[in-house]
Short mmCIF file of C-alpha atoms in Angstrom, two decimals:
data_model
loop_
_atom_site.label_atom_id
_atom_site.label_comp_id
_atom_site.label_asym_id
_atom_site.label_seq_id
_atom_site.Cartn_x
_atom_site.Cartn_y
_atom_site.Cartn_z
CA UNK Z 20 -82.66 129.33 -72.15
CA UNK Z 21 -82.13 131.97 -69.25
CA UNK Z 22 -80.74 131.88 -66.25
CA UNK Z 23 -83.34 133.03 -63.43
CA UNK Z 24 -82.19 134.19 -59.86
CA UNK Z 25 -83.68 132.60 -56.92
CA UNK Z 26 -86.05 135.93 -57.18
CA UNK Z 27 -87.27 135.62 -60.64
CA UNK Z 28 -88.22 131.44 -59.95
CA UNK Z 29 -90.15 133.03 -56.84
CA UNK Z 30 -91.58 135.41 -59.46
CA UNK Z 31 -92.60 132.56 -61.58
CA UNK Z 32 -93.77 130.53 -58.92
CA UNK Z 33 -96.26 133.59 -57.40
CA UNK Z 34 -99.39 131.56 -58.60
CA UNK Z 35 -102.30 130.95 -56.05
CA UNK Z 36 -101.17 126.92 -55.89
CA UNK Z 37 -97.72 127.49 -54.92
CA UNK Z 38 -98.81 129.88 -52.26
CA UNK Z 39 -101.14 127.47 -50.86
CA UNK Z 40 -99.10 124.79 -50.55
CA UNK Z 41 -96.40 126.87 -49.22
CA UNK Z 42 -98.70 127.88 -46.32
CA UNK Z 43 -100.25 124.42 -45.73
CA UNK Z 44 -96.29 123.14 -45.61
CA UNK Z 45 -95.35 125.93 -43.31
CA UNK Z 46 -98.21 125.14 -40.83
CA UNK Z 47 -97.30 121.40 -41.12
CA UNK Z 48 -94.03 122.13 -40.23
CA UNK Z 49 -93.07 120.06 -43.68
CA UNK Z 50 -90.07 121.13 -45.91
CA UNK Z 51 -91.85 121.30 -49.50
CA UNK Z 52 -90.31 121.30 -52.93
CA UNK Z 53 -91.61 121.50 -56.56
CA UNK Z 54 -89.20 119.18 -58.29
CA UNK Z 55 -88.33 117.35 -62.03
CA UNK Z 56 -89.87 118.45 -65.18
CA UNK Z 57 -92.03 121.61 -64.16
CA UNK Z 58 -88.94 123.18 -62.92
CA UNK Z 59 -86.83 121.93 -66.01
CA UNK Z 60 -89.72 123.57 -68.02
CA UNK Z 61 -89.57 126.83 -66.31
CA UNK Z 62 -86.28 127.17 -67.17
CA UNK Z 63 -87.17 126.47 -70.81
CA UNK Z 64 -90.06 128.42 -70.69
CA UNK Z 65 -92.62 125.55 -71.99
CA UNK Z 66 -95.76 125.64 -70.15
CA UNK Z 67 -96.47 122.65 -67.73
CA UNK Z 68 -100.05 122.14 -65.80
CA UNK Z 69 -98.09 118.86 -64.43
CA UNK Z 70 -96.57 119.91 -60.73
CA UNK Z 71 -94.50 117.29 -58.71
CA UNK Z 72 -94.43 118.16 -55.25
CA UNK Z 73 -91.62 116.07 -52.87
CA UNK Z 74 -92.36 116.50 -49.47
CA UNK Z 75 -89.87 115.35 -46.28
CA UNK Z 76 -92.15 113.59 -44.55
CA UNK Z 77 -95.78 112.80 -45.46
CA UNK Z 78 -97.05 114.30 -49.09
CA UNK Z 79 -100.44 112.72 -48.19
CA UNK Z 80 -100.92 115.39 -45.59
CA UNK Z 81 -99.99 117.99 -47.18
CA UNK Z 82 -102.06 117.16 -50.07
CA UNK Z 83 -105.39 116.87 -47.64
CA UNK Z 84 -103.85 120.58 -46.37
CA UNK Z 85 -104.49 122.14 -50.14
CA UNK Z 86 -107.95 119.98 -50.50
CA UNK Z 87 -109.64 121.59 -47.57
CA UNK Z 88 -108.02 125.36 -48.50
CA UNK Z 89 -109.01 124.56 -52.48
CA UNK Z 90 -112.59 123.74 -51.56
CA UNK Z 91 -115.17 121.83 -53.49
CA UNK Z 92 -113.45 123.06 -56.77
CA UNK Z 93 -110.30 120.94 -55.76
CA UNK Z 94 -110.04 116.96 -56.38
CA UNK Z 95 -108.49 114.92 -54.16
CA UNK Z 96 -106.97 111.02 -54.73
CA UNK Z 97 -104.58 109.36 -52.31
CA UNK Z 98 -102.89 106.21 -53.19
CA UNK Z 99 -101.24 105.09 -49.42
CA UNK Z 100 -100.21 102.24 -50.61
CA UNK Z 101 -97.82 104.18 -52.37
CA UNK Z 102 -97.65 107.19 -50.33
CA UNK Z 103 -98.48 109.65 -52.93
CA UNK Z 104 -101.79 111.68 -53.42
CA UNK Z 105 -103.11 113.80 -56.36
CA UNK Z 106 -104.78 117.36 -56.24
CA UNK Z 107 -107.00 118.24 -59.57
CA UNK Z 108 -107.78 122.09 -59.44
CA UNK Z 109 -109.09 123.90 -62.33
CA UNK Z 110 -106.38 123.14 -65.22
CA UNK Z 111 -103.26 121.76 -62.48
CA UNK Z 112 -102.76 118.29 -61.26
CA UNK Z 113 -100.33 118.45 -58.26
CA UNK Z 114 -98.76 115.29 -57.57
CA UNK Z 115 -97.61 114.95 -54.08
CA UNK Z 116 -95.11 112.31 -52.46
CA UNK Z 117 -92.67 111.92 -49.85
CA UNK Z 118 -88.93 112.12 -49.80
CA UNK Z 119 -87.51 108.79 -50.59
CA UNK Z 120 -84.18 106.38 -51.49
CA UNK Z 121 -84.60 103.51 -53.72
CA UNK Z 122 -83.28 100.61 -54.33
CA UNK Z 123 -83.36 97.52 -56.72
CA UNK Z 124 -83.31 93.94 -57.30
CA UNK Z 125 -81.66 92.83 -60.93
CA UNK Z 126 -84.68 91.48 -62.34
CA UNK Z 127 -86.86 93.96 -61.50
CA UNK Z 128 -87.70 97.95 -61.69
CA UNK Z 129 -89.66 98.03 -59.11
CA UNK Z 130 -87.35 99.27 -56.26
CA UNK Z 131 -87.95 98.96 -52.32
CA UNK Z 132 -88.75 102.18 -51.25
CA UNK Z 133 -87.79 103.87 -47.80
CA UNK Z 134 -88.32 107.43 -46.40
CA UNK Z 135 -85.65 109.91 -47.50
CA UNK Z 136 -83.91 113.29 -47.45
CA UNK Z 137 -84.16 115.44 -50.42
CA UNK Z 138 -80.89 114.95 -51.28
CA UNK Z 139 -82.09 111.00 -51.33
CA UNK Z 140 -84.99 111.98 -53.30
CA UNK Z 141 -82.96 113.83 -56.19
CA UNK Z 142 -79.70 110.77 -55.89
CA UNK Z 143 -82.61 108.68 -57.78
CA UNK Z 144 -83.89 111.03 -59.74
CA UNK Z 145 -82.62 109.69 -63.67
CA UNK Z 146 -81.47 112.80 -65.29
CA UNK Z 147 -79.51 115.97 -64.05
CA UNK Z 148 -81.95 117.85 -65.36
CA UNK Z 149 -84.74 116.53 -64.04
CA UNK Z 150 -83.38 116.49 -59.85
CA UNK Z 151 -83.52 120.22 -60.20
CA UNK Z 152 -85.96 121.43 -56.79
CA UNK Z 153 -87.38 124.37 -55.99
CA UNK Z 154 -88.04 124.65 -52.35
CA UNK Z 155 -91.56 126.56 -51.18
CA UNK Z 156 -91.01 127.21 -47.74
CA UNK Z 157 -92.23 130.46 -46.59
CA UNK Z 158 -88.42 131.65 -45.60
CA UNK Z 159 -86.80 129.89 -48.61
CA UNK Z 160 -89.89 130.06 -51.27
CA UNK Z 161 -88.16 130.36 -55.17
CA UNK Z 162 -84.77 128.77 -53.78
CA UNK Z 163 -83.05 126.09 -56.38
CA UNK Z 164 -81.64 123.37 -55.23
CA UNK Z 165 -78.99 122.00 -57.85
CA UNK Z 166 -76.63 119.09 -56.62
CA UNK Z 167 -75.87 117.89 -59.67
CA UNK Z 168 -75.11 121.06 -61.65
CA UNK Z 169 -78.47 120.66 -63.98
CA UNK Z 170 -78.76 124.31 -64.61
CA UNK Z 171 -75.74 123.82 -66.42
CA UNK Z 172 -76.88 120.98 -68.56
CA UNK Z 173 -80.12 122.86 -69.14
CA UNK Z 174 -77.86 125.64 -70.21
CA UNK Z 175 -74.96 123.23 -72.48
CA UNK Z 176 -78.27 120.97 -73.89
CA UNK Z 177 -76.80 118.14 -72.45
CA UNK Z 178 -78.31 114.91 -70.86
CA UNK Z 179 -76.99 113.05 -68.10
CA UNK Z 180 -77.19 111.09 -64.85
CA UNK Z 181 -76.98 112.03 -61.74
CA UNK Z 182 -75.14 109.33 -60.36
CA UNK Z 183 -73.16 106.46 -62.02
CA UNK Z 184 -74.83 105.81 -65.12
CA UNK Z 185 -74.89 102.06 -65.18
CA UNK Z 186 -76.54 101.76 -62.19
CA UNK Z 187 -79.18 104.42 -63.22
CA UNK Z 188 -80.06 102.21 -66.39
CA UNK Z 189 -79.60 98.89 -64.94
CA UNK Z 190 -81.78 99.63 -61.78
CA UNK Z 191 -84.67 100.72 -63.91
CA UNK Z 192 -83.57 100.22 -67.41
CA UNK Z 193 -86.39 102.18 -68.62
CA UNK Z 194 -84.60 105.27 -68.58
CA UNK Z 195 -82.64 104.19 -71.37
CA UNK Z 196 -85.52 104.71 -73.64
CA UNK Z 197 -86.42 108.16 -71.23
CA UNK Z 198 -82.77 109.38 -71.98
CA UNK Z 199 -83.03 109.04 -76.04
CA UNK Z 200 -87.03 110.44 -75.66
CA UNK Z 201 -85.68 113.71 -73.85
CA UNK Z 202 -82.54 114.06 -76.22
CA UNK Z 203 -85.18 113.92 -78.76
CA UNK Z 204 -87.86 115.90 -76.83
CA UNK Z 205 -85.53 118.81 -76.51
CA UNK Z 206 -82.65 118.47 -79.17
CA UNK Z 207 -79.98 118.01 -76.65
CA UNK Z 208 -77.32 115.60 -76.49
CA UNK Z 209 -76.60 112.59 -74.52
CA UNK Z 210 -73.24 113.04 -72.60
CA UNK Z 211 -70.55 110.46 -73.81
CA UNK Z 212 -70.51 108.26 -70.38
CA UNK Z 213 -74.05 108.15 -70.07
CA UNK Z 214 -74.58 107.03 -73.81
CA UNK Z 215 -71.58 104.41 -73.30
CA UNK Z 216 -73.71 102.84 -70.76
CA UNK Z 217 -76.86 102.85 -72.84
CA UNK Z 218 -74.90 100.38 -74.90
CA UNK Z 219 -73.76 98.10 -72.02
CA UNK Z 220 -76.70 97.78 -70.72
CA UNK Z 221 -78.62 97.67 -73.33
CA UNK Z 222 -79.52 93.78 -73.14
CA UNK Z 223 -81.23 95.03 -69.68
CA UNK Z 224 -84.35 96.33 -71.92
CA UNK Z 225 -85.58 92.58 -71.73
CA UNK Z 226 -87.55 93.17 -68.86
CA UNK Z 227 -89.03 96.32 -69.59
CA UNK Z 228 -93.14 95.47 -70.83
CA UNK Z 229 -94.24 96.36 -74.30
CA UNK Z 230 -96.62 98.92 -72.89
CA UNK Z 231 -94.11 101.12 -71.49
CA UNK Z 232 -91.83 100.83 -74.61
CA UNK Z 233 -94.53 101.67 -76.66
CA UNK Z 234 -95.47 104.73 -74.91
CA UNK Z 235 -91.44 106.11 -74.74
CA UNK Z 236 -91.65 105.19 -78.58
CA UNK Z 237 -95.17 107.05 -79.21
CA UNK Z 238 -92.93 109.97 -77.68
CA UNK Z 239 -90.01 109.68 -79.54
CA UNK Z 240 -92.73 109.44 -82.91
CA UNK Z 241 -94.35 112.54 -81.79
CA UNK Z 242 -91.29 114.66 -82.19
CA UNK Z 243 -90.69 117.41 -84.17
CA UNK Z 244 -87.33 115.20 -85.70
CA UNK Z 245 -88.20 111.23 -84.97
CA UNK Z 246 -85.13 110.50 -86.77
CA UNK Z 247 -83.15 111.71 -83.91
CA UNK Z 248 -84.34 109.55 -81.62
CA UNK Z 249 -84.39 106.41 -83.66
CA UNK Z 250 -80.71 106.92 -84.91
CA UNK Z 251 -79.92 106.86 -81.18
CA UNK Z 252 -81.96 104.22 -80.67
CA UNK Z 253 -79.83 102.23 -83.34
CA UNK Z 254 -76.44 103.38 -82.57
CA UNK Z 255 -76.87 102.17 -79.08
CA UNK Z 256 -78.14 99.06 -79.87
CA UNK Z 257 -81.77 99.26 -78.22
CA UNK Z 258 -83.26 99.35 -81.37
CA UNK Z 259 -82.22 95.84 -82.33
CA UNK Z 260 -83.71 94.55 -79.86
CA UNK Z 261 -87.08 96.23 -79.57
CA UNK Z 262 -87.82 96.45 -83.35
CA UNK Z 263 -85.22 94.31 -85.27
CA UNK Z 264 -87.08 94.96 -88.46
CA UNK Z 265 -86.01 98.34 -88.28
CA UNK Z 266 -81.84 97.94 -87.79
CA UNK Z 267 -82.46 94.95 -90.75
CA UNK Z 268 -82.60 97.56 -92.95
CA UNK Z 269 -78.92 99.56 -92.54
CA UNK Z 270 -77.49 97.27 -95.15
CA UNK Z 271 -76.16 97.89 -98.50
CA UNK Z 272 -75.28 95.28 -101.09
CA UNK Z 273 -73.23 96.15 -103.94
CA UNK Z 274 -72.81 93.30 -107.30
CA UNK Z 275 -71.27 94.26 -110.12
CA UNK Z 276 -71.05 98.12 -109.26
CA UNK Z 277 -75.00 98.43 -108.30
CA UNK Z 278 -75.60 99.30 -105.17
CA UNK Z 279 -79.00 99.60 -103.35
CA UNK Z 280 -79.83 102.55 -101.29
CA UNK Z 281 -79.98 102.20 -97.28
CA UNK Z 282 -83.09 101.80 -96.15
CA UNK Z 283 -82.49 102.64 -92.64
CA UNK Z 284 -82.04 105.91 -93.54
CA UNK Z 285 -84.60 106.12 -95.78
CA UNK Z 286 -86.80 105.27 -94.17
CA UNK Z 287 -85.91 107.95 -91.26
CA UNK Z 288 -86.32 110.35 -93.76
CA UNK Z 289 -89.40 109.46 -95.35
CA UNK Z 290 -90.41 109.24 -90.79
CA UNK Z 291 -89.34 113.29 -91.01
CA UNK Z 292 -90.90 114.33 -94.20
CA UNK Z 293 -94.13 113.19 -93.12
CA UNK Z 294 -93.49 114.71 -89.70
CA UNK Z 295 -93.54 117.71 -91.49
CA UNK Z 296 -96.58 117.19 -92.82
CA UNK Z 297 -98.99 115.49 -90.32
CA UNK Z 298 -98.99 114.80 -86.27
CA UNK Z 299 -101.28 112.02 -86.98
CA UNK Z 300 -99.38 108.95 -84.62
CA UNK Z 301 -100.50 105.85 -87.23
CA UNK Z 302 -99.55 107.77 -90.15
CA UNK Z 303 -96.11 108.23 -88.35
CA UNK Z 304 -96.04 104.41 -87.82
CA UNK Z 305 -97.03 103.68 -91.06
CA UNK Z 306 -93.98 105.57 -92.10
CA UNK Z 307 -91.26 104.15 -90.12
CA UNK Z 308 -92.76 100.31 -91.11
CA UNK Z 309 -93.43 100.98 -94.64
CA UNK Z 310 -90.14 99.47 -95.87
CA UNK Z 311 -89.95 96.54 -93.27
CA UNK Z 312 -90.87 93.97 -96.14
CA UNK Z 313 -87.49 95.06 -98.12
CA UNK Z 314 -84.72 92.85 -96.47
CA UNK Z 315 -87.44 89.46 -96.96
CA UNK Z 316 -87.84 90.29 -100.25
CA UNK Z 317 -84.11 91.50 -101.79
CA UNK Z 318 -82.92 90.07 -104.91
CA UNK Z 319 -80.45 90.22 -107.60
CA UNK Z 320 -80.96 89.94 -111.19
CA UNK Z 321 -78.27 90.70 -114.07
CA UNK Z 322 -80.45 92.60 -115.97
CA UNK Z 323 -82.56 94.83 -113.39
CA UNK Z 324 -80.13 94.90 -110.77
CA UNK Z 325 -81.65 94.70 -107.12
CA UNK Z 326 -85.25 94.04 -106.84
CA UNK Z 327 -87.27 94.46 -103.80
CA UNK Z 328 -91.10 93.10 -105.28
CA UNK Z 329 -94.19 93.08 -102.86
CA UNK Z 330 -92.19 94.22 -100.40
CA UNK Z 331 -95.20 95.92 -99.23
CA UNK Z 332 -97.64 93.33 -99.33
CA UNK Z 333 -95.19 91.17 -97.53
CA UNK Z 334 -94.49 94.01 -95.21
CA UNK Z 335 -98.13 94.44 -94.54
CA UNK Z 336 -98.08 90.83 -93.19
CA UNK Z 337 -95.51 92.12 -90.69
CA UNK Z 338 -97.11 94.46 -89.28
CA UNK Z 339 -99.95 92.94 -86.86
CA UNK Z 340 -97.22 90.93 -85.20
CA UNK Z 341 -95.16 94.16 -84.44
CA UNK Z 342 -98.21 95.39 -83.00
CA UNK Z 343 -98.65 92.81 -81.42
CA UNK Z 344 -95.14 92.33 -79.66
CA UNK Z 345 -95.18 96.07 -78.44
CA UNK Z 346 -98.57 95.78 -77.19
CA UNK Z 347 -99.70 98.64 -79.44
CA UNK Z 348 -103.48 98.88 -80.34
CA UNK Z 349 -104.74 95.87 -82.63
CA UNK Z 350 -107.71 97.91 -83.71
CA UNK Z 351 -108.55 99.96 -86.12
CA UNK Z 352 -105.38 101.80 -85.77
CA UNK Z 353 -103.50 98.70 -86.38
CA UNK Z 354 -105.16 98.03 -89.42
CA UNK Z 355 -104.60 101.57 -90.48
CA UNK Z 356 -101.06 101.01 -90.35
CA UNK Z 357 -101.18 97.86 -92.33
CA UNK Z 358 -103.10 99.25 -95.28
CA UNK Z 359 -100.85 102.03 -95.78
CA UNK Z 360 -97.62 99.72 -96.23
CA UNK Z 361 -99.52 97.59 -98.47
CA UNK Z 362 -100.73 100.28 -100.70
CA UNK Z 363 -97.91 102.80 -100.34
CA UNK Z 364 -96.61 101.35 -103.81
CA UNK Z 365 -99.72 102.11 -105.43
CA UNK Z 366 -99.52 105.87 -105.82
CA UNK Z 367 -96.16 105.57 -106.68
CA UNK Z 368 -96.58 102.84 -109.74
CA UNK Z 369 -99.56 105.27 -110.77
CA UNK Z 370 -97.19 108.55 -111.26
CA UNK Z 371 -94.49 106.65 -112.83
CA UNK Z 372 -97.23 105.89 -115.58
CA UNK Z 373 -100.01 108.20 -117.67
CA UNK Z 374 -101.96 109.09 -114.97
CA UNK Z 375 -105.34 107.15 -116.27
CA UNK Z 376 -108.62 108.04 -113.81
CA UNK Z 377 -109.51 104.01 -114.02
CA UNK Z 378 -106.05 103.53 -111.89
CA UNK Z 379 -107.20 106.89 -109.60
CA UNK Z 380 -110.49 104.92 -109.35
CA UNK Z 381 -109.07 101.89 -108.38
CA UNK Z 382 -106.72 103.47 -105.42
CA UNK Z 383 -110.10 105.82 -104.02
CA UNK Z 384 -111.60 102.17 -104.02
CA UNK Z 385 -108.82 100.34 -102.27
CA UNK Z 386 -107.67 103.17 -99.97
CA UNK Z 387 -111.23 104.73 -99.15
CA UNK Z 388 -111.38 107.40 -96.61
CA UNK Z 389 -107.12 106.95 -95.96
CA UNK Z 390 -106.39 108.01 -99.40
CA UNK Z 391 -105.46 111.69 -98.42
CA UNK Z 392 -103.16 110.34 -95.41
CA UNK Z 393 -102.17 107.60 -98.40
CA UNK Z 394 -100.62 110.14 -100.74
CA UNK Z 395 -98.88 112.40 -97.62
CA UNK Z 396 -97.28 109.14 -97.03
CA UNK Z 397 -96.38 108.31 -100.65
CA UNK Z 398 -94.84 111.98 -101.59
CA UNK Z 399 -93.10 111.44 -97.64
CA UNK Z 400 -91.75 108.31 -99.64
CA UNK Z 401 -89.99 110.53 -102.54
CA UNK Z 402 -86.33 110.27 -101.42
CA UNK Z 403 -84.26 110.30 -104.50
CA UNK Z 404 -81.30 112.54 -105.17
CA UNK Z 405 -82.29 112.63 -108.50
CA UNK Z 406 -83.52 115.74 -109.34
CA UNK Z 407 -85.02 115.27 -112.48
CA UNK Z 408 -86.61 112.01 -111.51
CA UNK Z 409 -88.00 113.76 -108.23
CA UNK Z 410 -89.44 116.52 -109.69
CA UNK Z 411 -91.20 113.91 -112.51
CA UNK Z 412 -92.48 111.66 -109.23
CA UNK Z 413 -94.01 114.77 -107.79
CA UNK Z 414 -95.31 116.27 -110.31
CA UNK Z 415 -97.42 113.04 -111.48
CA UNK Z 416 -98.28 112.81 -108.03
CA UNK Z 417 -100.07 116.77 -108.52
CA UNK Z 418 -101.82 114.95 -111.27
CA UNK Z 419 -103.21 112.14 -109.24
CA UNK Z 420 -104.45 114.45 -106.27
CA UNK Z 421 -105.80 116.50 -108.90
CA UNK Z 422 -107.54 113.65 -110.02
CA UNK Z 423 -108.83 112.34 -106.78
CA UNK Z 424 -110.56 115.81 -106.49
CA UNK Z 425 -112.39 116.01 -109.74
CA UNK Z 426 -113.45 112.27 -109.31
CA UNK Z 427 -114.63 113.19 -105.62
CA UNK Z 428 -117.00 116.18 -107.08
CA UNK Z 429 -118.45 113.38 -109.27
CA UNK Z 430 -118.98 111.31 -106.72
CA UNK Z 431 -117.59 108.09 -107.92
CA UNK Z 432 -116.92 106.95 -104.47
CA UNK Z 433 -120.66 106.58 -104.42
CA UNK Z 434 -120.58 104.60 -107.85
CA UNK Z 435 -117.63 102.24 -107.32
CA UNK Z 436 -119.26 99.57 -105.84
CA UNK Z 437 -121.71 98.20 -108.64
CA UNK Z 438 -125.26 97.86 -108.03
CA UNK Z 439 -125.31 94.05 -108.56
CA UNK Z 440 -124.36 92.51 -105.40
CA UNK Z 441 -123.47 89.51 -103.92
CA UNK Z 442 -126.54 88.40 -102.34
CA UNK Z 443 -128.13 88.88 -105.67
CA UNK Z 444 -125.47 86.71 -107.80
CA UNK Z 445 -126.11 83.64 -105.11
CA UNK Z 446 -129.91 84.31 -105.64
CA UNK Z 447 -129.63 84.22 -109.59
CA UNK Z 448 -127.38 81.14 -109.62
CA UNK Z 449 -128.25 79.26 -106.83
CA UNK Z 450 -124.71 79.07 -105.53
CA UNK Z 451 -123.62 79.77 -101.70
CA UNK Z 452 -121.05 81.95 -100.35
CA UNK Z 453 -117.63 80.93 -102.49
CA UNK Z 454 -114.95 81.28 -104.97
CA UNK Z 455 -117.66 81.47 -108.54
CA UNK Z 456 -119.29 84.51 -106.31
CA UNK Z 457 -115.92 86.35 -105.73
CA UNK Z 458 -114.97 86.33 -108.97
CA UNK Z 459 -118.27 87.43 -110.65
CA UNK Z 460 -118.34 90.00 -108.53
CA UNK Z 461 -114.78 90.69 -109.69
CA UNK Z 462 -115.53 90.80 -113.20
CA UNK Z 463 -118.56 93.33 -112.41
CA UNK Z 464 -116.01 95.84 -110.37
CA UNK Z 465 -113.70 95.50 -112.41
CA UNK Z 466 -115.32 96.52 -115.02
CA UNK Z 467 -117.14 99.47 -113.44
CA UNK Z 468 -113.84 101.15 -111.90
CA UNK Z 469 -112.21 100.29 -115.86
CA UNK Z 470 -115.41 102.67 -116.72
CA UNK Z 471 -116.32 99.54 -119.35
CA UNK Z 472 -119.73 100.00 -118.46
CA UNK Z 473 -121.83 102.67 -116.24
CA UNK Z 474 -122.93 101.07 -113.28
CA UNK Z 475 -126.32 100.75 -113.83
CA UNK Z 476 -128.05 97.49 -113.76
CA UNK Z 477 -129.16 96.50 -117.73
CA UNK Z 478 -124.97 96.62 -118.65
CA UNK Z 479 -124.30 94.88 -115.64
CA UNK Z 480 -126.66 91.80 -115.94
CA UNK Z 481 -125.34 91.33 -119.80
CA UNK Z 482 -122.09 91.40 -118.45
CA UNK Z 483 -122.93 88.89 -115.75
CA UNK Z 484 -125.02 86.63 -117.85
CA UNK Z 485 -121.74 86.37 -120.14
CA UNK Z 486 -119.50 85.90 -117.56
CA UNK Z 487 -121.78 82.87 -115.72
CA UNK Z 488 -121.73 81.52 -119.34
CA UNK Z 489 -117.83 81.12 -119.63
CA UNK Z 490 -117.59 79.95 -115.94
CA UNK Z 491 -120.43 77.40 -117.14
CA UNK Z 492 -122.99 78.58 -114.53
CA UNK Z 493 -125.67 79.71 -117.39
CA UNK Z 494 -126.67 78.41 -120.18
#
């Protein structure tokens, strides 16, 4: 980041839209400020098309101003209720609202609102980074306005509030979860005061909704180093109570000198290793909730040490009501995210064996067209500090994908289910929908993906007639 003189933000700002609003201000007779994250973003030269404009005195009118200079090109929505409008022109969306001071009730973050100064407007802005204005007044256009020394905290990568910290978080306690997403965001660092009161107010995060803690989270997940943010999340204690699952994992258990790994941190690093490797959102959740099944399932034996057995299936059950709690999608996605922790063993059992193409068949079958996103997650999963063992994992795991290729150009996906089918078994046997069905349909599948038989339908109907002989449904 660089320092830019009131001339050079003028500079920046010498676009058509600032100009406009500059002269519909002027006429108005309306001070006029770009404010918050498009200015914080100038300095850190990231492109924004988002522009928040704080007017003293009405943004509304100011925002009918630029509609009638834009044109028919420009799109105009007012909200009065609020007292904020909306310009759409071309590839910008200009929010507008007036100068106002806030304040709050304790069980709730919706504040009364009043008209303000600027200096109101930035007091209740939640980060000194983010109160940084611009004003674009003809006589003053490209002049910062920095109360709270943000420039510098820009500068030091440092974020912080404003004002007393507590109150920040405990008025709207959803900037707790804004202050780890920008730390995150930008790799900066939360100043000690303001992460102190992250912790004491932590409990405040109760009446926050699962939509909006979803979407902070979705942020956080989106990063270039998730990790970060959820090791923030955790040290502060947030993350206990918004996804307890999660902080159930930083244990480790030693018995008779064997201790299990912790898989907190594992699991952060198998979140950053597949980071690397896809921005796909689900496959990022399936990562950070592939291990949640571990603590349920921990136990000791003599001889194998710690055990941690269908912790993915029973993980897989977890999901859906995680989901559910944080109001995240209960679609498809959802069910994405559930496969992949059930069968995120799979690959791995498969490479820690000879690499057989009736196994490779059977994972293409179960994981269908998640397979590839399947195996980014698995090799994510491929922690160890053993070297030897690592390179073994990884190798085997070149083996399966080479597999999964050379069965694709056969086309086995095409083949796998066999050409007997259910309707047909109930037909032949006079049976209805139930338990005899399901498992000769079993014994037929299985028996095509173990490449027993081809899939064609003489082999199959001996193999049928035999197995509705031993289950005494044929003579």
């Amino acid at each position: 980041m660089r320092l830019l003189s009131d001339a050079e933000l003028a500079q920046l700002l010498d676009k058509d839209i600032f100009h406009t609003i500059s002269s519909a201000a002027d006429e108005l007779g309306l001070e006029c400020y770009v404010v918050g994250g498009y200015v914080r973003d100038l300095f850190l030269e990231r492109p924004s098309n988002d522009i928040d404009v704080v007017v003293v005195g009405s943004g509304i009118s100011i925002a009918e101003a630029l509609k009638e200079r834009l044109g028919k090109r420009a799109k105009l929505s007012v909200f009065r209720n609020f007292g904020t409008a909306q310009v759409k022109y071309k590839d910008l969306e200009v929010e507008f609202v007036g100068a106002r001071k806030e304040s709050y009730s304790h069980d709730s973050r919706k504040p009364v609102v009043e008209d303000g100064t600027l200096e109101d407007d930035q007091n209740r802005r939640d980060f000194t980074i983010n109160a940084l204005a611009v004003c674009l007044n003809g006589p003053r256009f490209g002049e910062l306005v920095d109360p709270f020394d943000g420039l510098a905290d820009l500068e030091d990568g440092i974020i912080r509030t404003p004002l007393d910290p507590d109150v920040t978080f405990s008025d709207d306690p959803l900037r707790m979860l804004r202050c780890i997403r920008f730390a995150t965001q930008l790799n900066f660092f939360i100043e000690d005061e303001t992460f102190d009161a992250l912790w004491r107010n932590s409990e405040r995060i109760g009446i926050i909704s699962g939509e909006r803690i979803a979407e902070e989270l979705n942020k956080i997940m989106m990063t270039k180093t998730p990790s970060k943010g959820f090791v923030d999340l955790h040290r502060c204690g947030l993350l206990a109570r918004i996804l307890p699952e999660l902080t159930n994992l930083d244990i480790v258990e030693t018995r008779n000198g064997r201790a299990h790994k912790n898989n907190f941190y594992h699991t952060l690093e198998v979140l950053d290793n597949v980071s690397r490797q896809s921005d796909n959102l689900w496959l990022r959740w399936a990562a950070l909730l592939h291990d949640i099944g571990k603590p349920k399932t921990k136990r000791w034996s003599n001889q194998a040490g710690w055990t941690f057995h269908n912790h993915n299936f029973v993980g897989a059950k977890m999901v859906p009501d995680i989901f559910r709690r944080l109001k995240l999608p209960l679609d498809a996605k959802m069910k994405y995210v559930r496969k992949l922790v059930d069968l995120h063993m799979r690959p791995i059992v498969i490479a820690d064996e000879v690499v057989t193409d009736s196994a490779v068949r059977r994972l293409i079958n179960d994981a269908g067209d998640d397979i590839d996103d399947l195996m980014t997650l698995c090799e994510a999963d491929i922690t160890s500090k053993n070297e030897v063992r690592k390179k073994h994992f990884l190798e085997n795991f070149r083996i399966v994908r080479t597999k999964l290729h050379d069965l694709r150009e056969k086309d086995y996906k095409r083949l796998l289910q066999p050409c007997i089918d259910g309707n047909e078994i109930m037909e032949m046997f006079n049976l209805k929908p139930s338990h005899e069905v399901g498992e000769l349909k079993k014994a037929l599948k299985d028996a095509v993906l173990d490449n027993r038989v081809p899939n064609e339908r003489e082999p199959l109907m001996a193999l049928l007639m035999q197995k509705a002989k031993e289950m005494g449904l044929a003579q």
